Amino acid sequence: MTEANGVNPDKDLNAENLPGSRGDQGEPIRVQRGMFGANNGGDTSGYGGLVRPVRLPGPASRPYGGWFDEVADELEGALEEQSLVPENAIEKTVVDRGELTFHIAREHLPRVARTLRDDPALRFELCTGVSGVHFPGDKGRELHAVYHLRSITHNRLIRLEVSVPDSDPHLPSIVDVYPTNDWHEREAYDFFGLIFDGHPALTRIMMPDDWQGFPQRKDYPLGGIPVEYKGAQIPAPDQRRSYS
């Protein structure tokens, strides 16, 4: 697929927009050693000797570029009008790969979300859901909730991100602001253990009610239960084969 000027966008890739490439910038959270969990020669992919720092993108500095500055200015101004110091609500602003993310302190999430929805200059009317992310090496903020907000009025897309520690995975529900988040918050709770305080019915949505643990956390054991299939007994994944 080509652009209108006939240039194939795949030919225009560079170090700034290649997935996973952040150079020496950002916040280091761990060092990746090897790949696929093999450590005794069973890895034939060639990635066994991989050593790579894993970094989260760091805060951006002004100007952010394009309409990003307009949204940031309007949001900060609207919060000030509500007697809220913007720096207390917005922990950092990240511009990475052409996308804008506001990292929000969890106690101010509902007010920021409502401001983004209701302010005429912002009008982010739609939240398309919340995604859970688990970074075990990001000490003190291991669990992240990422909200994708779209302005139909202004044709813009931004993200909000809230970080909480594994030891205290509570954050406010924003179902009152964006009712479509009802099922998304339940799914993030089910798979990541994020507890959305104030949710009208925070129960598991995919796993059985008595399921132990949260399957999409990165430290969740890769075990399982044996499965019966046409009379055959298939062992749990952690009992089938090990490369280490």
PDB file of C-alpha atoms in Angstrom:
ATOM      1  CA  MET A   1       0.000   0.000   0.000  1.00  0.00           C
ATOM      2  CA  THR A   2       1.410   3.396  -0.969  1.00  0.00           C
ATOM      3  CA  GLU A   3       0.723   6.949   0.049  1.00  0.00           C
ATOM      4  CA  ALA A   4      -0.823   9.536  -2.242  1.00  0.00           C
ATOM      5  CA  ASN A   5       2.607  10.742  -3.392  1.00  0.00           C
ATOM      6  CA  GLY A   6       3.589   7.243  -4.453  1.00  0.00           C
ATOM      7  CA  VAL A   7       6.099   6.720  -1.610  1.00  0.00           C
ATOM      8  CA  ASN A   8       5.863   3.409   0.154  1.00  0.00           C
ATOM      9  CA  PRO A   9       5.686   4.260   3.895  1.00  0.00           C
ATOM     10  CA  ASP A  10       7.642   1.088   4.679  1.00  0.00           C
ATOM     11  CA  LYS A  11      10.641   2.610   2.877  1.00  0.00           C
ATOM     12  CA  ASP A  12      10.662   5.618   5.181  1.00  0.00           C
ATOM     13  CA  LEU A  13      11.265   3.856   8.487  1.00  0.00           C
ATOM     14  CA  ASN A  14      13.973   5.198  10.761  1.00  0.00           C
ATOM     15  CA  ALA A  15      15.370   4.625  14.242  1.00  0.00           C
ATOM     16  CA  GLU A  16      12.738   6.844  15.838  1.00  0.00           C
ATOM     17  CA  ASN A  17       9.687   4.885  14.710  1.00  0.00           C
ATOM     18  CA  LEU A  18      10.900   1.311  14.531  1.00  0.00           C
ATOM     19  CA  PRO A  19       9.070  -0.762  17.182  1.00  0.00           C
ATOM     20  CA  GLY A  20      11.096  -1.323  20.322  1.00  0.00           C
ATOM     21  CA  SER A  21      13.826   1.167  19.441  1.00  0.00           C
ATOM     22  CA  ARG A  22      14.295   3.988  21.955  1.00  0.00           C
ATOM     23  CA  GLY A  23      18.070   4.365  21.931  1.00  0.00           C
ATOM     24  CA  ASP A  24      19.428   5.502  25.276  1.00  0.00           C
ATOM     25  CA  GLN A  25      16.386   7.614  26.122  1.00  0.00           C
ATOM     26  CA  GLY A  26      13.632   6.812  28.592  1.00  0.00           C
ATOM     27  CA  GLU A  27      13.354   5.176  31.989  1.00  0.00           C
ATOM     28  CA  PRO A  28      15.134   1.806  32.375  1.00  0.00           C
ATOM     29  CA  ILE A  29      13.098  -0.824  34.218  1.00  0.00           C
ATOM     30  CA  ARG A  30      15.046  -4.038  33.609  1.00  0.00           C
ATOM     31  CA  VAL A  31      17.624  -5.803  31.440  1.00  0.00           C
ATOM     32  CA  GLN A  32      16.432  -8.451  29.000  1.00  0.00           C
ATOM     33  CA  ARG A  33      18.800 -11.417  28.873  1.00  0.00           C
ATOM     34  CA  GLY A  34      18.173 -14.070  26.277  1.00  0.00           C
ATOM     35  CA  MET A  35      14.757 -14.890  24.914  1.00  0.00           C
ATOM     36  CA  PHE A  36      12.070 -17.551  25.247  1.00  0.00           C
ATOM     37  CA  GLY A  37      13.309 -18.666  28.684  1.00  0.00           C
ATOM     38  CA  ALA A  38      15.928 -21.132  27.458  1.00  0.00           C
ATOM     39  CA  ASN A  39      19.287 -21.048  29.253  1.00  0.00           C
ATOM     40  CA  ASN A  40      20.974 -24.395  28.607  1.00  0.00           C
ATOM     41  CA  GLY A  41      21.525 -24.400  24.860  1.00  0.00           C
ATOM     42  CA  GLY A  42      17.996 -25.392  23.900  1.00  0.00           C
ATOM     43  CA  ASP A  43      17.414 -22.043  22.188  1.00  0.00           C
ATOM     44  CA  THR A  44      18.306 -22.453  18.522  1.00  0.00           C
ATOM     45  CA  SER A  45      16.915 -19.072  17.464  1.00  0.00           C
ATOM     46  CA  GLY A  46      20.165 -17.167  17.951  1.00  0.00           C
ATOM     47  CA  TYR A  47      18.626 -14.892  20.569  1.00  0.00           C
ATOM     48  CA  GLY A  48      20.081 -16.732  23.554  1.00  0.00           C
ATOM     49  CA  GLY A  49      22.877 -14.200  23.942  1.00  0.00           C
ATOM     50  CA  LEU A  50      20.611 -11.169  23.774  1.00  0.00           C
ATOM     51  CA  VAL A  51      21.339  -8.502  26.395  1.00  0.00           C
ATOM     52  CA  ARG A  52      19.172  -5.403  26.027  1.00  0.00           C
ATOM     53  CA  PRO A  53      17.969  -2.738  28.460  1.00  0.00           C
ATOM     54  CA  VAL A  54      14.188  -2.325  28.539  1.00  0.00           C
ATOM     55  CA  ARG A  55      13.093   1.302  28.860  1.00  0.00           C
ATOM     56  CA  LEU A  56       9.792   3.080  29.142  1.00  0.00           C
ATOM     57  CA  PRO A  57       9.610   6.372  27.227  1.00  0.00           C
ATOM     58  CA  GLY A  58      10.538   9.351  29.360  1.00  0.00           C
ATOM     59  CA  PRO A  59       8.726  12.681  29.666  1.00  0.00           C
ATOM     60  CA  ALA A  60       8.670  14.980  26.649  1.00  0.00           C
ATOM     61  CA  SER A  61       9.557  18.656  26.696  1.00  0.00           C
ATOM     62  CA  ARG A  62       7.776  21.544  25.017  1.00  0.00           C
ATOM     63  CA  PRO A  63       6.932  22.093  22.274  1.00  0.00           C
ATOM     64  CA  TYR A  64       5.286  18.710  21.760  1.00  0.00           C
ATOM     65  CA  GLY A  65       4.319  19.530  18.182  1.00  0.00           C
ATOM     66  CA  GLY A  66       1.091  19.901  16.231  1.00  0.00           C
ATOM     67  CA  TRP A  67      -2.143  19.893  18.197  1.00  0.00           C
ATOM     68  CA  PHE A  68      -0.493  18.151  21.169  1.00  0.00           C
ATOM     69  CA  ASP A  69       0.435  21.520  22.680  1.00  0.00           C
ATOM     70  CA  GLU A  70      -3.118  22.792  22.221  1.00  0.00           C
ATOM     71  CA  VAL A  71      -4.593  19.818  24.076  1.00  0.00           C
ATOM     72  CA  ALA A  72      -1.996  20.050  26.854  1.00  0.00           C
ATOM     73  CA  ASP A  73      -2.609  23.793  27.282  1.00  0.00           C
ATOM     74  CA  GLU A  74      -6.384  23.398  27.343  1.00  0.00           C
ATOM     75  CA  LEU A  75      -6.237  20.530  29.841  1.00  0.00           C
ATOM     76  CA  GLU A  76      -3.860  22.345  32.197  1.00  0.00           C
ATOM     77  CA  GLY A  77      -5.920  25.528  31.978  1.00  0.00           C
ATOM     78  CA  ALA A  78      -9.184  23.678  32.666  1.00  0.00           C
ATOM     79  CA  LEU A  79      -7.663  21.995  35.728  1.00  0.00           C
ATOM     80  CA  GLU A  80      -6.414  25.326  37.050  1.00  0.00           C
ATOM     81  CA  GLU A  81      -9.931  26.718  36.704  1.00  0.00           C
ATOM     82  CA  GLN A  82     -11.020  23.933  39.070  1.00  0.00           C
ATOM     83  CA  SER A  83      -8.346  25.002  41.588  1.00  0.00           C
ATOM     84  CA  LEU A  84      -6.238  21.933  40.821  1.00  0.00           C
ATOM     85  CA  VAL A  85      -2.516  22.388  40.209  1.00  0.00           C
ATOM     86  CA  PRO A  86      -1.857  20.617  36.880  1.00  0.00           C
ATOM     87  CA  GLU A  87       1.477  19.191  38.087  1.00  0.00           C
ATOM     88  CA  ASN A  88      -0.341  17.408  40.913  1.00  0.00           C
ATOM     89  CA  ALA A  89      -2.646  15.627  38.470  1.00  0.00           C
ATOM     90  CA  ILE A  90      -0.360  15.128  35.450  1.00  0.00           C
ATOM     91  CA  GLU A  91       2.740  13.233  36.541  1.00  0.00           C
ATOM     92  CA  LYS A  92       4.366  13.449  33.121  1.00  0.00           C
ATOM     93  CA  THR A  93       3.486  13.975  29.473  1.00  0.00           C
ATOM     94  CA  VAL A  94       4.964  11.539  26.960  1.00  0.00           C
ATOM     95  CA  VAL A  95       5.207  11.947  23.202  1.00  0.00           C
ATOM     96  CA  ASP A  96       6.441   8.693  21.701  1.00  0.00           C
ATOM     97  CA  ARG A  97       6.140   7.469  18.113  1.00  0.00           C
ATOM     98  CA  GLY A  98       3.800  10.311  17.247  1.00  0.00           C
ATOM     99  CA  GLU A  99       1.351   9.579  20.072  1.00  0.00           C
ATOM    100  CA  LEU A 100       0.426  11.653  23.128  1.00  0.00           C
ATOM    101  CA  THR A 101       0.045  10.124  26.592  1.00  0.00           C
ATOM    102  CA  PHE A 102      -0.745  11.872  29.878  1.00  0.00           C
ATOM    103  CA  HIS A 103       0.374   9.970  32.975  1.00  0.00           C
ATOM    104  CA  ILE A 104      -2.220  10.777  35.636  1.00  0.00           C
ATOM    105  CA  ALA A 105      -2.055  10.431  39.427  1.00  0.00           C
ATOM    106  CA  ARG A 106      -4.718   7.876  40.311  1.00  0.00           C
ATOM    107  CA  GLU A 107      -6.584  10.063  42.808  1.00  0.00           C
ATOM    108  CA  HIS A 108      -7.171  12.688  40.097  1.00  0.00           C
ATOM    109  CA  LEU A 109      -8.183  10.305  37.292  1.00  0.00           C
ATOM    110  CA  PRO A 110     -11.984  10.892  37.459  1.00  0.00           C
ATOM    111  CA  ARG A 111     -11.625  14.674  37.415  1.00  0.00           C
ATOM    112  CA  VAL A 112      -9.146  14.613  34.519  1.00  0.00           C
ATOM    113  CA  ALA A 113     -11.355  12.215  32.543  1.00  0.00           C
ATOM    114  CA  ARG A 114     -14.446  14.350  33.117  1.00  0.00           C
ATOM    115  CA  THR A 115     -12.553  17.488  32.122  1.00  0.00           C
ATOM    116  CA  LEU A 116     -11.341  15.870  28.916  1.00  0.00           C
ATOM    117  CA  ARG A 117     -14.884  14.795  28.121  1.00  0.00           C
ATOM    118  CA  ASP A 118     -16.763  17.997  28.979  1.00  0.00           C
ATOM    119  CA  ASP A 119     -14.457  20.905  28.141  1.00  0.00           C
ATOM    120  CA  PRO A 120     -15.577  22.382  24.781  1.00  0.00           C
ATOM    121  CA  ALA A 121     -11.994  22.798  23.568  1.00  0.00           C
ATOM    122  CA  LEU A 122     -11.190  19.136  24.331  1.00  0.00           C
ATOM    123  CA  ARG A 123     -14.358  17.077  23.884  1.00  0.00           C
ATOM    124  CA  PHE A 124     -12.932  13.572  24.186  1.00  0.00           C
ATOM    125  CA  GLU A 125     -16.399  12.041  24.136  1.00  0.00           C
ATOM    126  CA  LEU A 126     -15.401   8.396  23.717  1.00  0.00           C
ATOM    127  CA  CYS A 127     -13.233   6.082  25.777  1.00  0.00           C
ATOM    128  CA  THR A 128     -12.609   2.955  23.717  1.00  0.00           C
ATOM    129  CA  GLY A 129     -11.550   0.965  26.778  1.00  0.00           C
ATOM    130  CA  VAL A 130      -8.876   0.414  29.374  1.00  0.00           C
ATOM    131  CA  SER A 131      -5.963  -1.975  28.911  1.00  0.00           C
ATOM    132  CA  GLY A 132      -3.929  -3.493  31.705  1.00  0.00           C
ATOM    133  CA  VAL A 133      -0.133  -3.698  31.508  1.00  0.00           C
ATOM    134  CA  HIS A 134       2.236  -5.414  33.912  1.00  0.00           C
ATOM    135  CA  PHE A 135       5.882  -4.369  34.289  1.00  0.00           C
ATOM    136  CA  PRO A 136       7.288  -6.452  37.183  1.00  0.00           C
ATOM    137  CA  GLY A 137      10.558  -4.503  37.027  1.00  0.00           C
ATOM    138  CA  ASP A 138       8.907  -1.092  37.330  1.00  0.00           C
ATOM    139  CA  LYS A 139       9.191  -1.029  41.111  1.00  0.00           C
ATOM    140  CA  GLY A 140       6.422   0.789  42.946  1.00  0.00           C
ATOM    141  CA  ARG A 141       4.255   1.069  39.836  1.00  0.00           C
ATOM    142  CA  GLU A 142       4.164  -2.457  38.470  1.00  0.00           C
ATOM    143  CA  LEU A 143       0.572  -2.273  37.208  1.00  0.00           C
ATOM    144  CA  HIS A 144      -0.516   0.223  34.567  1.00  0.00           C
ATOM    145  CA  ALA A 145      -4.006   1.067  33.328  1.00  0.00           C
ATOM    146  CA  VAL A 146      -4.056   2.646  29.858  1.00  0.00           C
ATOM    147  CA  TYR A 147      -7.145   4.486  28.604  1.00  0.00           C
ATOM    148  CA  HIS A 148      -7.656   5.349  24.940  1.00  0.00           C
ATOM    149  CA  LEU A 149      -9.706   8.515  24.449  1.00  0.00           C
ATOM    150  CA  ARG A 150     -11.076   9.764  21.147  1.00  0.00           C
ATOM    151  CA  SER A 151     -12.496  13.171  20.302  1.00  0.00           C
ATOM    152  CA  ILE A 152     -15.110  12.769  17.604  1.00  0.00           C
ATOM    153  CA  THR A 153     -15.595  16.541  17.540  1.00  0.00           C
ATOM    154  CA  HIS A 154     -11.927  17.349  16.886  1.00  0.00           C
ATOM    155  CA  ASN A 155     -10.833  14.002  15.364  1.00  0.00           C
ATOM    156  CA  ARG A 156      -8.070  13.429  17.909  1.00  0.00           C
ATOM    157  CA  LEU A 157      -6.773  10.436  19.839  1.00  0.00           C
ATOM    158  CA  ILE A 158      -4.842  10.517  23.134  1.00  0.00           C
ATOM    159  CA  ARG A 159      -4.054   8.159  25.997  1.00  0.00           C
ATOM    160  CA  LEU A 160      -4.214   8.400  29.763  1.00  0.00           C
ATOM    161  CA  GLU A 161      -1.998   6.113  31.811  1.00  0.00           C
ATOM    162  CA  VAL A 162      -2.273   5.430  35.539  1.00  0.00           C
ATOM    163  CA  SER A 163       0.347   3.443  37.451  1.00  0.00           C
ATOM    164  CA  VAL A 164      -0.206   1.660  40.766  1.00  0.00           C
ATOM    165  CA  PRO A 165       1.955  -0.658  42.871  1.00  0.00           C
ATOM    166  CA  ASP A 166       1.361  -4.380  42.925  1.00  0.00           C
ATOM    167  CA  SER A 167       0.929  -4.116  46.705  1.00  0.00           C
ATOM    168  CA  ASP A 168      -1.918  -1.589  46.351  1.00  0.00           C
ATOM    169  CA  PRO A 169      -3.612  -2.142  42.963  1.00  0.00           C
ATOM    170  CA  HIS A 170      -6.529   0.248  43.597  1.00  0.00           C
ATOM    171  CA  LEU A 171      -7.569   3.096  41.306  1.00  0.00           C
ATOM    172  CA  PRO A 172     -10.883   4.907  40.783  1.00  0.00           C
ATOM    173  CA  SER A 173     -13.431   3.609  38.315  1.00  0.00           C
ATOM    174  CA  ILE A 174     -14.449   6.043  35.573  1.00  0.00           C
ATOM    175  CA  VAL A 175     -17.612   4.195  34.579  1.00  0.00           C
ATOM    176  CA  ASP A 176     -19.581   7.247  35.762  1.00  0.00           C
ATOM    177  CA  VAL A 177     -17.736   9.324  33.164  1.00  0.00           C
ATOM    178  CA  TYR A 178     -17.471   6.726  30.399  1.00  0.00           C
ATOM    179  CA  PRO A 179     -20.165   4.036  30.865  1.00  0.00           C
ATOM    180  CA  THR A 180     -18.636   1.956  28.043  1.00  0.00           C
ATOM    181  CA  ASN A 181     -15.736   1.190  30.406  1.00  0.00           C
ATOM    182  CA  ASP A 182     -17.947  -1.105  32.496  1.00  0.00           C
ATOM    183  CA  TRP A 183     -16.881  -4.333  30.787  1.00  0.00           C
ATOM    184  CA  HIS A 184     -13.329  -3.143  30.059  1.00  0.00           C
ATOM    185  CA  GLU A 185     -12.624  -2.455  33.726  1.00  0.00           C
ATOM    186  CA  ARG A 186     -13.973  -5.884  34.631  1.00  0.00           C
ATOM    187  CA  GLU A 187     -11.661  -7.497  32.080  1.00  0.00           C
ATOM    188  CA  ALA A 188      -8.624  -5.561  33.360  1.00  0.00           C
ATOM    189  CA  TYR A 189      -9.537  -6.679  36.886  1.00  0.00           C
ATOM    190  CA  ASP A 190      -9.989 -10.274  35.770  1.00  0.00           C
ATOM    191  CA  PHE A 191      -6.673 -10.590  33.935  1.00  0.00           C
ATOM    192  CA  PHE A 192      -4.402  -8.145  35.793  1.00  0.00           C
ATOM    193  CA  GLY A 193      -5.899  -7.728  39.272  1.00  0.00           C
ATOM    194  CA  LEU A 194      -6.439  -3.981  38.921  1.00  0.00           C
ATOM    195  CA  ILE A 195      -9.162  -3.010  41.418  1.00  0.00           C
ATOM    196  CA  PHE A 196     -11.399  -0.221  40.154  1.00  0.00           C
ATOM    197  CA  ASP A 197     -12.947   1.340  43.251  1.00  0.00           C
ATOM    198  CA  GLY A 198     -16.539   2.447  42.685  1.00  0.00           C
ATOM    199  CA  HIS A 199     -17.241   0.053  39.820  1.00  0.00           C
ATOM    200  CA  PRO A 200     -20.900  -1.035  39.959  1.00  0.00           C
ATOM    201  CA  ALA A 201     -20.145  -4.786  39.691  1.00  0.00           C
ATOM    202  CA  LEU A 202     -16.447  -5.623  39.690  1.00  0.00           C
ATOM    203  CA  THR A 203     -16.456  -9.375  39.075  1.00  0.00           C
ATOM    204  CA  ARG A 204     -14.562 -11.703  36.788  1.00  0.00           C
ATOM    205  CA  ILE A 205     -15.717 -11.612  33.189  1.00  0.00           C
ATOM    206  CA  MET A 206     -13.652 -14.373  31.497  1.00  0.00           C
ATOM    207  CA  MET A 207     -12.226 -16.624  34.193  1.00  0.00           C
ATOM    208  CA  PRO A 208     -14.295 -18.660  36.688  1.00  0.00           C
ATOM    209  CA  ASP A 209     -15.265 -16.781  39.844  1.00  0.00           C
ATOM    210  CA  ASP A 210     -13.040 -18.961  42.021  1.00  0.00           C
ATOM    211  CA  TRP A 211      -9.968 -18.715  39.750  1.00  0.00           C
ATOM    212  CA  GLN A 212      -6.724 -18.043  41.598  1.00  0.00           C
ATOM    213  CA  GLY A 213      -4.410 -15.342  40.246  1.00  0.00           C
ATOM    214  CA  PHE A 214      -4.460 -13.070  37.233  1.00  0.00           C
ATOM    215  CA  PRO A 215      -3.426 -14.833  34.007  1.00  0.00           C
ATOM    216  CA  GLN A 216      -2.020 -11.902  32.017  1.00  0.00           C
ATOM    217  CA  ARG A 217       0.492 -10.785  34.613  1.00  0.00           C
ATOM    218  CA  LYS A 218       4.023 -11.499  33.445  1.00  0.00           C
ATOM    219  CA  ASP A 219       4.892 -13.363  36.633  1.00  0.00           C
ATOM    220  CA  TYR A 220       1.860 -15.653  36.346  1.00  0.00           C
ATOM    221  CA  PRO A 221       3.108 -19.273  36.299  1.00  0.00           C
ATOM    222  CA  LEU A 222       2.955 -20.936  32.888  1.00  0.00           C
ATOM    223  CA  GLY A 223       1.248 -23.957  34.320  1.00  0.00           C
ATOM    224  CA  GLY A 224      -2.266 -25.158  33.898  1.00  0.00           C
ATOM    225  CA  ILE A 225      -4.560 -28.116  34.372  1.00  0.00           C
ATOM    226  CA  PRO A 226      -4.551 -31.381  32.444  1.00  0.00           C
ATOM    227  CA  VAL A 227      -7.136 -31.632  29.674  1.00  0.00           C
ATOM    228  CA  GLU A 228      -9.096 -34.696  28.645  1.00  0.00           C
ATOM    229  CA  TYR A 229      -9.569 -34.949  24.874  1.00  0.00           C
ATOM    230  CA  LYS A 230     -11.286 -37.948  23.270  1.00  0.00           C
ATOM    231  CA  GLY A 231     -10.094 -40.245  25.998  1.00  0.00           C
ATOM    232  CA  ALA A 232      -6.509 -38.964  25.944  1.00  0.00           C
ATOM    233  CA  GLN A 233      -4.925 -37.115  28.851  1.00  0.00           C
ATOM    234  CA  ILE A 234      -3.009 -33.981  27.818  1.00  0.00           C
ATOM    235  CA  PRO A 235      -0.691 -32.767  30.601  1.00  0.00           C
ATOM    236  CA  ALA A 236      -0.634 -29.184  31.763  1.00  0.00           C
ATOM    237  CA  PRO A 237       1.722 -26.894  29.757  1.00  0.00           C
ATOM    238  CA  ASP A 238       4.346 -26.739  32.509  1.00  0.00           C
ATOM    239  CA  GLN A 239       4.557 -30.537  32.543  1.00  0.00           C
ATOM    240  CA  ARG A 240       4.996 -31.153  28.824  1.00  0.00           C
ATOM    241  CA  ARG A 241       8.533 -30.099  27.928  1.00  0.00           C
ATOM    242  CA  SER A 242      11.206 -27.837  29.304  1.00  0.00           C
ATOM    243  CA  TYR A 243      14.105 -26.225  27.468  1.00  0.00           C
ATOM    244  CA  SER A 244      15.949 -25.338  30.657  1.00  0.00           C
TER     245      SER A 244
END
